[in-house]
């Protein structure tokens, strides 16, 4: 698989190897040769921050408009380290990439490398656009919180929009409304959390008004206290086990325990799992095992589910900072409309193209 990439302004990857070898590892492509699409570098030497002068107009509208047969043009975005391949799919209601091709594209050794592939499709009914996503394992989730922030920023680039903007996005989880803020962050109305057990879905017996709140779930011989929430996709949130009620999330062996939660028989559609440490009434720390993607640096819907669960269990107030491995998200579960609002960054990593 051959590929080309172009660096953009504010290129900030957290891998220390990138700083040591900025051009060789500027993308997950590893082909042992130089990339022909580096642009806007001029005569400047690469700095530790990898900041590159950007064009005055929207960086790569012309690049994105190219339509070579058999070539997929994309932009890679990241939100708190949760990274995605964004594809302009506005001219068709069918994704340009199959789930099998998405698996190859997301492979970090022989592909682009990402947690998922996101498509901007035409809107339906009264929505502006439709969002679909294939996970790195080829499965299709209902929605992705970090992904929809990246999608909103991608749309502003595709449409050459500036300033504060908002969009009505149709997703598998229903209508989602992201809004570009004046500081460049994206605030998303994530809608109302779903707490009715069969709708999450989970077969854990409901223990409070049809909901699963601090219920017992046995995983690999250990009894965990779990609260189940759907943000359009299923989440199992735990603040600790029966033996150890207060988690220290850095001690969790996520690769061992995460898959056992994801594929537990009590979750007929599998589940995302969040392990949470309470720092204060307004500060939570979490690690996540995502359904279909594994351990990731951030999960927007997971952070929303965590705050809902924390409020229901009495750990926090309704407005919290949720600290993820990739950085913080601001989450608010408003009492007046029962909607959850998420605010966080979304940034371009690079532009590229790859033959399908």
CSV table of C-alpha atoms in Angstrom, one decimal:
chain,number,residue,atom,x,y,z
A,1,UNK,CA,0.0,0.0,0.0
A,2,UNK,CA,1.6,3.3,-1.1
A,3,UNK,CA,0.6,6.6,0.4
A,4,UNK,CA,1.3,10.3,0.7
A,5,UNK,CA,0.8,12.8,3.5
A,6,UNK,CA,1.0,16.5,4.1
A,7,UNK,CA,1.7,18.1,7.4
A,8,UNK,CA,-0.6,20.9,8.7
A,9,UNK,CA,-0.4,23.6,11.3
A,10,UNK,CA,-0.6,22.6,14.9
A,11,UNK,CA,0.7,19.1,14.3
A,12,UNK,CA,1.1,17.7,17.8
A,13,UNK,CA,1.5,14.0,18.3
A,14,UNK,CA,2.2,12.6,21.8
A,15,UNK,CA,4.5,9.8,20.8
A,16,UNK,CA,8.1,10.8,21.9
A,17,UNK,CA,9.5,9.0,18.9
A,18,UNK,CA,7.9,11.6,16.7
A,19,UNK,CA,9.9,14.3,18.3
A,20,UNK,CA,13.1,12.3,17.8
A,21,UNK,CA,12.3,11.4,14.1
A,22,UNK,CA,9.7,13.9,13.0
A,23,UNK,CA,9.6,13.1,9.3
A,24,UNK,CA,10.2,9.4,9.4
A,25,UNK,CA,7.4,8.9,11.9
A,26,UNK,CA,5.2,11.9,11.1
A,27,UNK,CA,2.5,9.4,10.2
A,28,UNK,CA,1.9,5.7,10.9
A,29,UNK,CA,2.9,4.9,7.3
A,30,UNK,CA,6.3,3.1,7.3
A,31,UNK,CA,7.6,2.6,3.8
A,32,UNK,CA,11.3,3.5,4.2
A,33,UNK,CA,11.1,6.4,1.7
A,34,UNK,CA,10.3,10.1,1.7
A,35,UNK,CA,6.8,11.4,1.3
A,36,UNK,CA,6.2,13.6,-1.8
A,37,UNK,CA,3.3,15.7,-0.4
A,38,UNK,CA,5.1,17.6,2.4
A,39,UNK,CA,4.1,21.2,1.8
A,40,UNK,CA,4.5,24.6,3.3
A,41,UNK,CA,7.8,23.7,5.0
A,42,UNK,CA,9.9,26.3,3.1
A,43,UNK,CA,13.4,26.5,4.4
A,44,UNK,CA,12.5,26.2,8.0
A,45,UNK,CA,14.0,23.4,10.1
A,46,UNK,CA,11.5,21.2,12.0
A,47,UNK,CA,11.0,22.3,15.6
A,48,UNK,CA,10.1,20.2,18.6
A,49,UNK,CA,6.5,21.3,18.4
A,50,UNK,CA,6.3,20.4,14.7
A,51,UNK,CA,4.4,23.7,14.0
A,52,UNK,CA,4.3,24.4,10.3
A,53,UNK,CA,3.2,27.6,8.5
A,54,UNK,CA,-0.3,27.0,7.1
A,55,UNK,CA,-1.8,28.6,4.0
A,56,UNK,CA,-3.9,31.7,4.4
A,57,UNK,CA,-7.0,30.0,2.8
A,58,UNK,CA,-8.5,26.8,4.1
A,59,UNK,CA,-5.4,24.5,4.1
A,60,UNK,CA,-6.3,21.7,1.6
A,61,UNK,CA,-9.7,22.3,0.0
A,62,UNK,CA,-8.1,21.8,-3.4
A,63,UNK,CA,-6.4,18.6,-2.1
A,64,UNK,CA,-9.7,17.3,-0.8
A,65,UNK,CA,-11.5,18.0,-4.1
A,66,UNK,CA,-9.3,15.6,-6.1
A,67,UNK,CA,-11.1,12.7,-7.5
A,68,UNK,CA,-8.6,10.2,-8.8
A,69,UNK,CA,-10.1,6.8,-9.6
A,70,UNK,CA,-9.2,4.1,-7.0
A,71,UNK,CA,-7.6,6.7,-4.7
A,72,UNK,CA,-9.1,7.6,-1.3
A,73,UNK,CA,-8.3,11.2,-0.1
A,74,UNK,CA,-8.6,11.7,3.6
A,75,UNK,CA,-7.7,13.9,6.5
A,76,UNK,CA,-6.6,12.4,9.8
A,77,UNK,CA,-7.9,14.1,12.9
A,78,UNK,CA,-7.5,13.4,16.6
A,79,UNK,CA,-9.5,14.4,19.7
A,80,UNK,CA,-7.4,13.9,22.8
A,81,UNK,CA,-5.4,11.1,21.1
A,82,UNK,CA,-8.5,9.3,19.8
A,83,UNK,CA,-7.6,9.4,16.1
A,84,UNK,CA,-9.8,9.0,13.0
A,85,UNK,CA,-9.6,8.9,9.2
A,86,UNK,CA,-12.1,11.4,7.9
A,87,UNK,CA,-13.6,10.8,4.5
A,88,UNK,CA,-15.7,13.3,2.4
A,89,UNK,CA,-18.7,11.2,1.4
A,90,UNK,CA,-21.2,14.0,0.7
A,91,UNK,CA,-21.9,12.8,-2.8
A,92,UNK,CA,-23.2,9.4,-1.8
A,93,UNK,CA,-25.3,7.8,0.9
A,94,UNK,CA,-23.0,4.7,0.8
A,95,UNK,CA,-19.5,4.8,2.5
A,96,UNK,CA,-16.6,4.8,0.0
A,97,UNK,CA,-14.8,2.3,2.2
A,98,UNK,CA,-16.0,-1.2,3.2
A,99,UNK,CA,-15.6,-2.5,6.7
A,100,UNK,CA,-12.9,-4.8,5.5
A,101,UNK,CA,-11.0,-1.9,3.9
A,102,UNK,CA,-11.5,0.1,7.1
A,103,UNK,CA,-9.7,-2.6,9.1
A,104,UNK,CA,-6.7,-2.3,6.8
A,105,UNK,CA,-6.7,1.5,6.8
A,106,UNK,CA,-6.8,1.5,10.6
A,107,UNK,CA,-3.9,-0.9,11.0
A,108,UNK,CA,-1.0,1.0,12.6
A,109,UNK,CA,1.7,-1.2,11.0
A,110,UNK,CA,0.5,-1.6,7.4
A,111,UNK,CA,-2.1,1.1,7.0
A,112,UNK,CA,-2.8,4.7,8.0
A,113,UNK,CA,-3.4,3.9,11.6
A,114,UNK,CA,-6.5,5.0,13.4
A,115,UNK,CA,-9.2,4.1,15.9
A,116,UNK,CA,-11.8,4.3,13.2
A,117,UNK,CA,-12.9,5.6,9.8
A,118,UNK,CA,-15.6,8.4,9.8
A,119,UNK,CA,-17.7,9.3,6.8
A,120,UNK,CA,-19.5,12.7,6.2
A,121,UNK,CA,-22.6,11.6,4.2
A,122,UNK,CA,-25.6,13.7,3.1
A,123,UNK,CA,-28.2,14.6,5.7
A,124,UNK,CA,-31.6,13.0,6.0
A,125,UNK,CA,-34.9,14.6,7.0
A,126,UNK,CA,-34.1,17.9,8.5
A,127,UNK,CA,-30.4,17.2,9.3
A,128,UNK,CA,-27.4,18.8,7.6
A,129,UNK,CA,-25.2,15.7,7.4
A,130,UNK,CA,-25.1,12.1,8.3
A,131,UNK,CA,-22.2,10.5,10.3
A,132,UNK,CA,-21.2,6.9,10.0
A,133,UNK,CA,-18.1,5.2,11.5
A,134,UNK,CA,-16.4,1.9,11.1
A,135,UNK,CA,-14.2,0.9,14.1
A,136,UNK,CA,-10.7,-0.5,13.7
A,137,UNK,CA,-12.2,-4.0,13.8
A,138,UNK,CA,-14.7,-3.3,11.1
A,139,UNK,CA,-17.7,-3.1,13.4
A,140,UNK,CA,-20.1,-0.1,13.1
A,141,UNK,CA,-20.9,1.8,16.4
A,142,UNK,CA,-23.9,4.0,16.7
A,143,UNK,CA,-21.9,7.1,17.4
A,144,UNK,CA,-18.5,8.4,18.7
A,145,UNK,CA,-18.2,11.4,20.9
A,146,UNK,CA,-14.6,12.3,20.0
A,147,UNK,CA,-15.3,11.4,16.4
A,148,UNK,CA,-18.2,13.8,16.1
A,149,UNK,CA,-16.1,16.7,17.3
A,150,UNK,CA,-13.5,15.8,14.6
A,151,UNK,CA,-16.4,15.5,12.1
A,152,UNK,CA,-17.6,19.0,12.9
A,153,UNK,CA,-14.1,20.5,12.3
A,154,UNK,CA,-13.8,18.5,9.1
A,155,UNK,CA,-17.1,19.9,7.8
A,156,UNK,CA,-15.9,23.5,8.4
A,157,UNK,CA,-12.9,22.7,6.3
A,158,UNK,CA,-14.9,21.0,3.5
A,159,UNK,CA,-17.3,23.9,3.4
A,160,UNK,CA,-14.6,26.5,4.0
A,161,UNK,CA,-16.5,27.9,7.0
A,162,UNK,CA,-15.1,30.2,9.7
A,163,UNK,CA,-16.1,31.3,13.1
A,164,UNK,CA,-18.7,29.8,15.3
A,165,UNK,CA,-20.8,27.1,13.5
A,166,UNK,CA,-23.3,24.5,14.5
A,167,UNK,CA,-24.6,21.4,12.6
A,168,UNK,CA,-27.5,19.0,12.9
A,169,UNK,CA,-25.9,15.6,12.4
A,170,UNK,CA,-27.9,12.4,11.9
A,171,UNK,CA,-26.2,9.4,13.6
A,172,UNK,CA,-27.1,5.9,14.7
A,173,UNK,CA,-27.7,7.4,18.1
A,174,UNK,CA,-30.2,9.9,16.7
A,175,UNK,CA,-29.7,13.7,16.3
A,176,UNK,CA,-26.5,15.1,17.6
A,177,UNK,CA,-25.7,18.9,17.4
A,178,UNK,CA,-22.0,19.9,17.6
A,179,UNK,CA,-21.1,23.6,17.8
A,180,UNK,CA,-17.7,25.1,17.0
A,181,UNK,CA,-16.8,27.5,19.8
A,182,UNK,CA,-14.9,30.8,19.5
A,183,UNK,CA,-11.8,29.1,21.0
A,184,UNK,CA,-11.8,26.3,18.4
A,185,UNK,CA,-13.1,23.7,20.8
A,186,UNK,CA,-16.3,21.8,19.9
A,187,UNK,CA,-19.3,21.7,22.2
A,188,UNK,CA,-21.7,18.8,21.5
A,189,UNK,CA,-25.2,18.4,22.7
A,190,UNK,CA,-25.1,14.6,23.2
A,191,UNK,CA,-28.8,14.3,24.0
A,192,UNK,CA,-30.4,12.5,26.9
A,193,UNK,CA,-28.8,9.4,28.5
A,194,UNK,CA,-30.7,6.1,28.2
A,195,UNK,CA,-31.0,4.3,31.6
A,196,UNK,CA,-33.7,1.7,30.9
A,197,UNK,CA,-31.8,-1.6,31.0
A,198,UNK,CA,-33.3,-3.3,27.9
A,199,UNK,CA,-32.6,-0.2,25.9
A,200,UNK,CA,-28.9,0.0,26.7
A,201,UNK,CA,-29.0,-3.0,26.2
A,202,UNK,CA,-28.0,-5.1,29.2
A,203,UNK,CA,-29.6,-8.2,30.8
A,204,UNK,CA,-28.3,-7.3,34.3
A,205,UNK,CA,-31.4,-7.2,36.5
A,206,UNK,CA,-32.6,-3.6,37.0
A,207,UNK,CA,-32.3,-2.5,40.6
A,208,UNK,CA,-33.7,1.1,40.5
A,209,UNK,CA,-36.7,2.3,38.4
A,210,UNK,CA,-35.8,0.0,35.6
A,211,UNK,CA,-32.1,1.1,35.6
A,212,UNK,CA,-28.9,-0.7,36.6
A,213,UNK,CA,-27.2,1.5,39.2
A,214,UNK,CA,-24.3,0.2,41.3
A,215,UNK,CA,-25.4,-3.3,40.6
A,216,UNK,CA,-23.2,-6.4,40.9
A,217,UNK,CA,-21.5,-7.9,37.9
A,218,UNK,CA,-19.2,-10.9,38.2
A,219,UNK,CA,-16.3,-10.7,35.7
A,220,UNK,CA,-13.6,-13.4,35.8
A,221,UNK,CA,-14.5,-14.3,39.3
A,222,UNK,CA,-14.5,-10.7,40.7
A,223,UNK,CA,-17.7,-8.9,41.7
A,224,UNK,CA,-17.8,-5.4,40.3
A,225,UNK,CA,-20.2,-2.5,41.1
A,226,UNK,CA,-21.5,-1.3,37.8
A,227,UNK,CA,-23.8,1.4,36.5
A,228,UNK,CA,-25.1,1.0,32.9
A,229,UNK,CA,-25.7,3.9,30.6
A,230,UNK,CA,-26.3,4.4,26.9
A,231,UNK,CA,-25.3,7.5,25.1
A,232,UNK,CA,-26.7,6.0,21.9
A,233,UNK,CA,-24.1,3.3,22.4
A,234,UNK,CA,-23.8,1.0,25.5
A,235,UNK,CA,-21.5,1.8,28.5
A,236,UNK,CA,-20.7,-0.1,31.6
A,237,UNK,CA,-19.2,2.2,34.2
A,238,UNK,CA,-17.4,1.0,37.4
A,239,UNK,CA,-15.9,2.9,40.2
A,240,UNK,CA,-14.6,-0.2,41.9
A,241,UNK,CA,-15.2,-3.8,42.9
A,242,UNK,CA,-16.9,-5.2,46.0
A,243,UNK,CA,-13.5,-5.9,47.4
A,244,UNK,CA,-11.9,-2.6,46.4
A,245,UNK,CA,-14.6,0.2,46.2
A,246,UNK,CA,-12.2,3.0,45.3
A,247,UNK,CA,-10.3,2.4,42.1
A,248,UNK,CA,-6.8,3.6,41.2
A,249,UNK,CA,-7.3,3.5,37.4
A,250,UNK,CA,-3.6,3.5,36.6
A,251,UNK,CA,-3.3,0.1,38.3
A,252,UNK,CA,-6.0,-1.5,36.0
A,253,UNK,CA,-4.6,-4.1,33.5
A,254,UNK,CA,-6.9,-2.9,30.8
A,255,UNK,CA,-5.9,-5.4,28.1
A,256,UNK,CA,-6.7,-8.2,30.4
A,257,UNK,CA,-10.0,-7.1,31.9
A,258,UNK,CA,-11.4,-4.9,29.1
A,259,UNK,CA,-12.3,-7.7,26.7
A,260,UNK,CA,-14.0,-9.7,29.4
A,261,UNK,CA,-16.3,-6.8,30.1
A,262,UNK,CA,-16.9,-6.1,26.4
A,263,UNK,CA,-17.9,-9.7,25.6
A,264,UNK,CA,-19.7,-10.5,28.8
A,265,UNK,CA,-23.0,-12.4,28.3
A,266,UNK,CA,-24.9,-9.7,30.1
A,267,UNK,CA,-24.3,-7.3,27.2
A,268,UNK,CA,-26.0,-8.7,24.1
A,269,UNK,CA,-24.5,-5.9,21.8
A,270,UNK,CA,-21.2,-5.9,23.7
A,271,UNK,CA,-20.2,-2.9,25.7
A,272,UNK,CA,-17.8,0.0,26.2
A,273,UNK,CA,-16.3,-0.1,29.7
A,274,UNK,CA,-15.1,2.8,31.8
A,275,UNK,CA,-13.0,2.4,34.9
A,276,UNK,CA,-13.3,5.5,37.0
A,277,UNK,CA,-11.4,7.1,39.9
A,278,UNK,CA,-13.1,9.9,41.8
A,279,UNK,CA,-10.6,12.8,42.4
A,280,UNK,CA,-13.2,15.3,43.7
A,281,UNK,CA,-16.9,16.3,43.4
A,282,UNK,CA,-16.0,17.9,40.0
A,283,UNK,CA,-13.0,15.9,38.8
A,284,UNK,CA,-13.0,12.3,37.6
A,285,UNK,CA,-10.2,10.2,36.1
A,286,UNK,CA,-11.0,7.4,33.7
A,287,UNK,CA,-9.6,4.7,31.4
A,288,UNK,CA,-11.7,3.1,28.8
A,289,UNK,CA,-11.9,-0.2,26.9
A,290,UNK,CA,-13.9,0.7,23.7
A,291,UNK,CA,-16.1,-1.9,22.0
A,292,UNK,CA,-14.5,-2.7,18.7
A,293,UNK,CA,-11.4,-0.5,19.3
A,294,UNK,CA,-9.9,-1.7,22.5
A,295,UNK,CA,-7.9,0.6,24.8
A,296,UNK,CA,-8.0,4.1,23.5
A,297,UNK,CA,-6.7,7.4,24.8
A,298,UNK,CA,-10.1,9.0,25.0
A,299,UNK,CA,-13.8,8.2,24.5
A,300,UNK,CA,-16.3,11.1,24.4
A,301,UNK,CA,-19.5,9.1,24.9
A,302,UNK,CA,-17.7,7.2,27.7
A,303,UNK,CA,-16.9,10.4,29.5
A,304,UNK,CA,-20.5,11.5,29.2
A,305,UNK,CA,-21.7,8.1,30.6
A,306,UNK,CA,-19.2,8.4,33.4
A,307,UNK,CA,-20.6,11.7,34.6
A,308,UNK,CA,-24.1,10.4,34.4
A,309,UNK,CA,-23.1,7.3,36.4
A,310,UNK,CA,-21.2,9.4,38.9
A,311,UNK,CA,-24.2,11.6,39.6
A,312,UNK,CA,-26.5,8.6,39.9
A,313,UNK,CA,-24.1,6.9,42.4
A,314,UNK,CA,-23.7,10.2,44.4
A,315,UNK,CA,-20.0,10.7,43.6
A,316,UNK,CA,-20.1,14.1,41.9
A,317,UNK,CA,-22.0,17.2,40.9
A,318,UNK,CA,-23.5,17.5,37.3
A,319,UNK,CA,-20.6,19.5,35.9
A,320,UNK,CA,-17.2,17.7,35.8
A,321,UNK,CA,-13.8,17.6,34.3
A,322,UNK,CA,-13.2,14.1,33.1
A,323,UNK,CA,-9.5,13.3,32.8
A,324,UNK,CA,-8.6,10.7,30.1
A,325,UNK,CA,-5.2,9.4,29.1
A,326,UNK,CA,-5.3,11.8,26.1
A,327,UNK,CA,-6.4,14.9,28.1
A,328,UNK,CA,-9.5,16.4,29.7
A,329,UNK,CA,-13.1,16.8,28.6
A,330,UNK,CA,-15.7,19.1,30.1
A,331,UNK,CA,-19.0,17.3,30.7
A,332,UNK,CA,-22.2,18.7,32.0
A,333,UNK,CA,-25.5,16.8,32.6
A,334,UNK,CA,-28.0,19.5,32.8
A,335,UNK,CA,-31.0,19.0,35.1
A,336,UNK,CA,-33.3,21.4,33.2
A,337,UNK,CA,-33.3,19.5,29.9
A,338,UNK,CA,-31.7,16.1,30.9
A,339,UNK,CA,-29.2,16.6,28.1
A,340,UNK,CA,-25.5,15.8,28.4
A,341,UNK,CA,-23.1,18.4,26.9
A,342,UNK,CA,-19.4,17.6,26.0
A,343,UNK,CA,-16.8,20.2,25.2
A,344,UNK,CA,-13.3,19.3,24.0
A,345,UNK,CA,-10.7,19.8,21.2
A,346,UNK,CA,-10.4,18.3,17.7
A,347,UNK,CA,-7.3,18.8,15.7
A,348,UNK,CA,-5.9,18.0,12.2
A,349,UNK,CA,-3.0,15.6,12.2
A,350,UNK,CA,-2.3,15.3,8.5
A,351,UNK,CA,-3.7,15.1,4.9
A,352,UNK,CA,-3.1,12.0,2.8
A,353,UNK,CA,-4.3,9.7,0.1
A,354,UNK,CA,-4.1,5.9,-0.3
A,355,UNK,CA,-5.1,3.5,-3.0
A,356,UNK,CA,-8.0,1.2,-2.1
